[in-house]
CSV table of C-alpha atoms and ligand atoms in Angstrom, one decimal:
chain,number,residue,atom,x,y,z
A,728,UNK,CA,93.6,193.6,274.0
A,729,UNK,CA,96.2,190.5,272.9
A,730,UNK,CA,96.9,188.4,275.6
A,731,UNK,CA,101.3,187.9,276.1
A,732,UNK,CA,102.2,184.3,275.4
A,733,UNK,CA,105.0,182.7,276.3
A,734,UNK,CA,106.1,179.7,274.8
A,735,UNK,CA,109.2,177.7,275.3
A,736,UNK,CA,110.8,175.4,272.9
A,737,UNK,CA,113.0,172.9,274.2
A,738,UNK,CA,114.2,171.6,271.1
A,739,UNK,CA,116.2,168.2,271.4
A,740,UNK,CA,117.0,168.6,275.1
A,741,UNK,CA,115.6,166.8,277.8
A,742,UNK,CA,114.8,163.3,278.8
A,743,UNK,CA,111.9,162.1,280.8
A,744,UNK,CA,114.0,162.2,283.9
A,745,UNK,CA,114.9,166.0,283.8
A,746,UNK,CA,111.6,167.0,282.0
A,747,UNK,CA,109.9,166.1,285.2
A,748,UNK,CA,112.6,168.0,287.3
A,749,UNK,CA,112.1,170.8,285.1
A,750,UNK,CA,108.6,170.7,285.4
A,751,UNK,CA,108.9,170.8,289.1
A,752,UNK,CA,111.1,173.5,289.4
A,753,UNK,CA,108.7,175.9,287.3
A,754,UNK,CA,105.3,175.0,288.7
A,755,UNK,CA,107.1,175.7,292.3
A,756,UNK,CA,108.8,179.4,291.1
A,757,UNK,CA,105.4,180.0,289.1
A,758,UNK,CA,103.1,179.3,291.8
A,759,UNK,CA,102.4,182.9,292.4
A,760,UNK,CA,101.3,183.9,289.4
A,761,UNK,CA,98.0,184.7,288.7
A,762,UNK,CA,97.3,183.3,285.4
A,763,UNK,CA,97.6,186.6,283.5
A,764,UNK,CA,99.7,185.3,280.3
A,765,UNK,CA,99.5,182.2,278.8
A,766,UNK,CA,102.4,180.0,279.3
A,767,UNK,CA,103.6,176.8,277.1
A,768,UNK,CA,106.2,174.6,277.0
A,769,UNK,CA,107.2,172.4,274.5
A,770,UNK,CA,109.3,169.6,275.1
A,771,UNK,CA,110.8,167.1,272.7
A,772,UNK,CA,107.7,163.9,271.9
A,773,UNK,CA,109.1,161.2,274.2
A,774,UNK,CA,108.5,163.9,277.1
A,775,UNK,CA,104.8,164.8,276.6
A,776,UNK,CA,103.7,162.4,278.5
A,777,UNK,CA,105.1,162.9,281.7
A,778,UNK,CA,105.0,167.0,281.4
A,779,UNK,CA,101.6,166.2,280.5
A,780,UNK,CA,100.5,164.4,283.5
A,781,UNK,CA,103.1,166.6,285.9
A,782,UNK,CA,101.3,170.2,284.9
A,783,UNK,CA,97.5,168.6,284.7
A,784,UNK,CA,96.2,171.0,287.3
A,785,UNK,CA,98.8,173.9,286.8
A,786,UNK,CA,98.3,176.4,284.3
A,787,UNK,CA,100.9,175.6,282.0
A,788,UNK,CA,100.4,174.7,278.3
A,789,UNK,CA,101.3,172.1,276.5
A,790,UNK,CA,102.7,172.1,272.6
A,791,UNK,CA,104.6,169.6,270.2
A,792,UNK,CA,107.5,170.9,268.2
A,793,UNK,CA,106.5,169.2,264.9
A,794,UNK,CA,104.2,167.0,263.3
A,795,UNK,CA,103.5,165.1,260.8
A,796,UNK,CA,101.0,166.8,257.5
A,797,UNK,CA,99.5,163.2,257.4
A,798,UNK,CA,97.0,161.1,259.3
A,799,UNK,CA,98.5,158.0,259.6
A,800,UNK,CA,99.8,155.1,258.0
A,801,UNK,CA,103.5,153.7,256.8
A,802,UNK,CA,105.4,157.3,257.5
A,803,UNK,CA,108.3,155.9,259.5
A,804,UNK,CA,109.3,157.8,262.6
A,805,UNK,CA,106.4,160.4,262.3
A,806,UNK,CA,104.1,161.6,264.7
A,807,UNK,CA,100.8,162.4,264.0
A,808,UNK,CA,98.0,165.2,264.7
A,809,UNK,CA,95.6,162.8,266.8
A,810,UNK,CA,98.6,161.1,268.7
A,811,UNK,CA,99.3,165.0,270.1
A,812,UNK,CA,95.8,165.7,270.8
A,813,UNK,CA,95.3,162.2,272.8
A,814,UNK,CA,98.1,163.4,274.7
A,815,UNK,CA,96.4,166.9,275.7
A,816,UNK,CA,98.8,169.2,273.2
A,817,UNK,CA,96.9,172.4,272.7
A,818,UNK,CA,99.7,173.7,270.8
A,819,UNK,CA,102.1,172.7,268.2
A,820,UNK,CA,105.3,174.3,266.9
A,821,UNK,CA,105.6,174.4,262.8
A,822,UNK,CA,107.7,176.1,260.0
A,823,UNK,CA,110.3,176.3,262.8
A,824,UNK,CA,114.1,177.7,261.1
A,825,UNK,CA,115.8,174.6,261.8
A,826,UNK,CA,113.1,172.5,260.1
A,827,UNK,CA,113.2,174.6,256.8
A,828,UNK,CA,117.2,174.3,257.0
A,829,UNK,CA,117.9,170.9,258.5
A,830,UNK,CA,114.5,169.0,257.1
A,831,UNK,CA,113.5,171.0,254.2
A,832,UNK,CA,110.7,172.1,255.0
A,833,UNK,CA,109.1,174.6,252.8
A,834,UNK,CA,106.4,177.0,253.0
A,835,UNK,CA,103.8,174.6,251.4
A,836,UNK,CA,104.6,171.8,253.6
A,837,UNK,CA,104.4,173.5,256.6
A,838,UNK,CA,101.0,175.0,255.1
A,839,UNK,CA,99.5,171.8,254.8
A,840,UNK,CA,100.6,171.0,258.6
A,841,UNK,CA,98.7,174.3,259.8
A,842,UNK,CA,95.9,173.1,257.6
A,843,UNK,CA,96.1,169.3,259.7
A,844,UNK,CA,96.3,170.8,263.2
A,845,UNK,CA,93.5,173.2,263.1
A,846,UNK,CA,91.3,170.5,261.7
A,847,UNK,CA,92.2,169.0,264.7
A,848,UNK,CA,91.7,172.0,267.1
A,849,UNK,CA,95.5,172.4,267.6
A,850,UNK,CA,96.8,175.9,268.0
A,851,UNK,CA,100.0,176.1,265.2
A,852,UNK,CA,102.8,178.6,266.2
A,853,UNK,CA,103.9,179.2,262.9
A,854,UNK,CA,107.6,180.3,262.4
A,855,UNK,CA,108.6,183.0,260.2
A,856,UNK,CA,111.8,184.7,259.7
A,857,UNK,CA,114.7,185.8,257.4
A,858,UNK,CA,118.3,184.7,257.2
A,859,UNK,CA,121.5,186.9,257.7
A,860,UNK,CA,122.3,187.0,253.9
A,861,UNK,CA,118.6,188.4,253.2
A,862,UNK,CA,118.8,190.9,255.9
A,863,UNK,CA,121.6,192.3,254.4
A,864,UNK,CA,120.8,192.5,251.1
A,865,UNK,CA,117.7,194.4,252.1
A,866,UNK,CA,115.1,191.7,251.6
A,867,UNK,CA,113.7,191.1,255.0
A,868,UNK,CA,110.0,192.6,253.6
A,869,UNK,CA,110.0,190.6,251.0
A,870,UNK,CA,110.7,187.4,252.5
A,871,UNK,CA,108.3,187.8,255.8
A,872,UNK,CA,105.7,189.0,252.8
A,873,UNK,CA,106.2,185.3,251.0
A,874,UNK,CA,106.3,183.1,253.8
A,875,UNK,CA,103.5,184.9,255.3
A,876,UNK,CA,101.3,184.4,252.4
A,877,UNK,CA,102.8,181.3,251.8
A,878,UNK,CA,102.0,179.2,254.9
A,879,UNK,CA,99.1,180.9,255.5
A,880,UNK,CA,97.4,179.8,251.5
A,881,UNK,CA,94.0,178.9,251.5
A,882,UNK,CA,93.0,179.5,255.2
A,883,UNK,CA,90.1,181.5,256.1
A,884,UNK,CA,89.8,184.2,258.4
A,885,UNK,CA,88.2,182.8,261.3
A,886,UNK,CA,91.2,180.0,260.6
A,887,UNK,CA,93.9,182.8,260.8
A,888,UNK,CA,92.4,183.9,263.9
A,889,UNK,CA,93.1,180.7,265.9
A,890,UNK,CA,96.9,180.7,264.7
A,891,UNK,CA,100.1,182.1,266.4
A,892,UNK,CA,102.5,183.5,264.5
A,893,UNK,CA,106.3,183.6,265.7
A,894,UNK,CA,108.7,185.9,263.9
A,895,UNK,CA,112.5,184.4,264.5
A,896,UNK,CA,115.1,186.1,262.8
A,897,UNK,CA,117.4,183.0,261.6
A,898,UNK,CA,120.2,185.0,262.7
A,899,UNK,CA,119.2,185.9,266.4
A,900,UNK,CA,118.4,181.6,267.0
A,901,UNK,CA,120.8,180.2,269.3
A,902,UNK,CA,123.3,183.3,268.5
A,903,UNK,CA,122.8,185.4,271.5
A,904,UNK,CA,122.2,188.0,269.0
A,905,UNK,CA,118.5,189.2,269.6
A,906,UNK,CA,117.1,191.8,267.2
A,907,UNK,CA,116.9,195.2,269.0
A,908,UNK,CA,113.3,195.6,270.3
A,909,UNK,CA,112.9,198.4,267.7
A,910,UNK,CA,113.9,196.2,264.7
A,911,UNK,CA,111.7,193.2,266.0
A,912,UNK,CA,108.7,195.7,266.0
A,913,UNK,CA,109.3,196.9,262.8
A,914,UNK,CA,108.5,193.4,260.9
A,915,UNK,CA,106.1,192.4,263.6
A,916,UNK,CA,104.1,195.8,262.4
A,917,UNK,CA,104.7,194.4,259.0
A,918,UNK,CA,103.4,191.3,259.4
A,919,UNK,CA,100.1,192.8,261.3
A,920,UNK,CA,100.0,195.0,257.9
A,921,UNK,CA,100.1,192.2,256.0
A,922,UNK,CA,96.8,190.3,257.8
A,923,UNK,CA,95.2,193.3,257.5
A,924,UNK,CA,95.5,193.4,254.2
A,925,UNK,CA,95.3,190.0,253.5
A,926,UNK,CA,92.0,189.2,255.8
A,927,UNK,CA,90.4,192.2,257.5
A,928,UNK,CA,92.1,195.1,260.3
A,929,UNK,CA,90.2,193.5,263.1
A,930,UNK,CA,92.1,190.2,262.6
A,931,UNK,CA,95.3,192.4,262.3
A,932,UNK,CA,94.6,193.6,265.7
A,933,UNK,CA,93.9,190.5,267.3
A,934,UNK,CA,96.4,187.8,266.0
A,935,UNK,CA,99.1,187.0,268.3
A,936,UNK,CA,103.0,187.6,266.9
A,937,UNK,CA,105.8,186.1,269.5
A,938,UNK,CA,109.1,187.6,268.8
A,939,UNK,CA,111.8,184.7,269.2
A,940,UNK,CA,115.8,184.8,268.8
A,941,UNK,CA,117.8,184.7,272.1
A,942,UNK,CA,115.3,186.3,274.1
A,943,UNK,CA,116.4,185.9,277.6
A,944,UNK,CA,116.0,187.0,281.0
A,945,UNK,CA,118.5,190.0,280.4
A,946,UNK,CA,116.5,191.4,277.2
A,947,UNK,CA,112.7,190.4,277.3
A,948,UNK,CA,111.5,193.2,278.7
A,949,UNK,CA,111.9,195.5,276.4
A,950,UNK,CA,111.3,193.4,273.7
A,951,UNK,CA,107.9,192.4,275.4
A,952,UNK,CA,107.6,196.4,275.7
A,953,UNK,CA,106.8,196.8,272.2
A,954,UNK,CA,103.8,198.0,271.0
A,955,UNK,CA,103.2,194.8,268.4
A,956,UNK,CA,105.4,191.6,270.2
A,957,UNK,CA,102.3,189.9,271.8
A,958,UNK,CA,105.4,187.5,273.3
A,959,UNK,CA,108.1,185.2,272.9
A,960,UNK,CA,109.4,181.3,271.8
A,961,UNK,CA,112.0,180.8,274.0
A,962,UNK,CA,114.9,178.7,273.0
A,963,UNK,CA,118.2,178.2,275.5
A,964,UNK,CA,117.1,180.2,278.0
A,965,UNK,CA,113.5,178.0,278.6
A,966,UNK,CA,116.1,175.4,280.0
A,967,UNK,CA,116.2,177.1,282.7
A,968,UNK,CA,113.7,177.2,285.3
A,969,UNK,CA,114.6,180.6,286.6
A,970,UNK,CA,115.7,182.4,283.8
A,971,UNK,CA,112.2,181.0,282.1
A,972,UNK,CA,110.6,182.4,284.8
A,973,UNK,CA,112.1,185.8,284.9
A,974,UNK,CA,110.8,186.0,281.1
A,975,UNK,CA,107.3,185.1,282.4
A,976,UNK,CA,107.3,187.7,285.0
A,977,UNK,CA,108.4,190.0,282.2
A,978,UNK,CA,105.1,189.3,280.0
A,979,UNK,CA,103.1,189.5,283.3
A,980,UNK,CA,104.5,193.0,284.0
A,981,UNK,CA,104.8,194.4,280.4
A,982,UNK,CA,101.9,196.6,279.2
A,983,UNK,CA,99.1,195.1,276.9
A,984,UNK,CA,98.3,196.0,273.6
B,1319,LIG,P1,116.8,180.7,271.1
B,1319,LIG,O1,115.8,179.8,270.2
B,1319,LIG,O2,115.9,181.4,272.1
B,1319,LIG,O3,117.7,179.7,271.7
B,1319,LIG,O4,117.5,181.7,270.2
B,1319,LIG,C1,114.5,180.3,269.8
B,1319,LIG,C2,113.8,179.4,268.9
B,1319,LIG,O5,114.5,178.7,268.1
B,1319,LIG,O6,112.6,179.2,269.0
């Protein structure tokens, strides 16, 4: 049975101030939940802090959006895998869309990042997904296949096991265009494929996949419906306290695989 996670990705949004009123407004419209998904969020660096020490005895996660693939030293501007953990991060975003397009980031970097935070006992949400131009011309297998393989190089099984995996269609980010819950299945089946064959079938059955692309409070239950979306990175509509929370209930109430 996988466990629904839900993880929200605030991107660059939110200063200390309205981190903590977001915060607040969560833990008060969550406090009747029993516990039964796992919930992160992830706020930009300068806010882990305070979310940190606001959510301490609440059962809310905590995750970075990025890090660096180094340990320390003269990397100007970085943050590093230690710094997160001393802050209480269990979780870290990498190989997210707009790092590959804005900062380059290629399926090797962000291989050697997933390598650095499980050393570190970080869980990496890992990021997958294919572009507009490759869904049309048909390539969508072929390029969740590649990166798949590619960020995942060299790591063991019992490794693999500790990892998330999101799959975010480039074109469904910040569109409002969501893959139908059918064609989200469909590569999240492929990806389970390729574990299986890659590792063993009992890993394919156990790792977690979150679906993310506008997922909202509109659509999320039927994407977290299907039979192989183990739950969602949320995007704009984790911004909100009570659309986040009507995604959370979603995951509570949608049946487990
Ligand atoms: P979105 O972003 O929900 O705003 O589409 C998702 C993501 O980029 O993780």
């Amino acid at each position: 049975m996988r466990r629904k996670v839900i993880a929200g990705n605030w991107k660059m949004n939110k200063d200390i101030h309205e981190t903590a009123n977001l915060i607040v407004e969560l833990m008060d419209r969550m406090k009747d939940f029993k516990n039964q998904v796992d919930v992160i969020i992830c706020p930009p660096y300068t806010s882990l802090v305070v979310a940190k020490s606001l959510i301490k005895d609440f059962p809310i996660k905590l995750g970075a959006q990025n890090m660096s693939q180094y340990d320390d030293g003269a990397y100007t501007g970085e943050i590093s895998v230690t710094m997160l953990t001393a802050i209480g991060c269990q979780y870290v975003i990498l190989g997210h869309s707009e790092r590959r397009q804005y900062f380059k980031e290629t399926d090797d970097l962000i291989n050697s990042k997933v390598k650095k935070a499980l050393s570190a006992g970080l869980t990496p949400i890992v990021c997958i997904g294919e572009t507009l131009e490759e869904r049309e011309a048909g390539v969508t297998d072929k390029i969740i296949t590649t990166q798949i393989k590619g960020v995942l190089r060299e790591l063991s099984s019992s490794e693999v096991e500790k990892i998330i995996i999101a799959y975010e269609p480039v074109w469904a980010i910040g569109t409002g265009k969501n893959a139908t819950p059918e064609q989200a299945n469909q590569v999240h089946k492929l990806i389970r494929k390729l574990i299986g064959q890659l590792y063993s079938w009992a890993l394919a059955e156990k790792i977690l996949i979150q679906y993310g692309g506008s997922m909202n409070a509109e659509n999320a239950a039927s994407l977290l419906s299907q039979s192989d979306i183990d739950g969602g990175l949320i995007g704009g509509a984790s911004l909100k306290s009570d659309a986040f929370v009507t995604i959370i209930q979603a995951g509570v109430e949608s049946p487990t695989h």
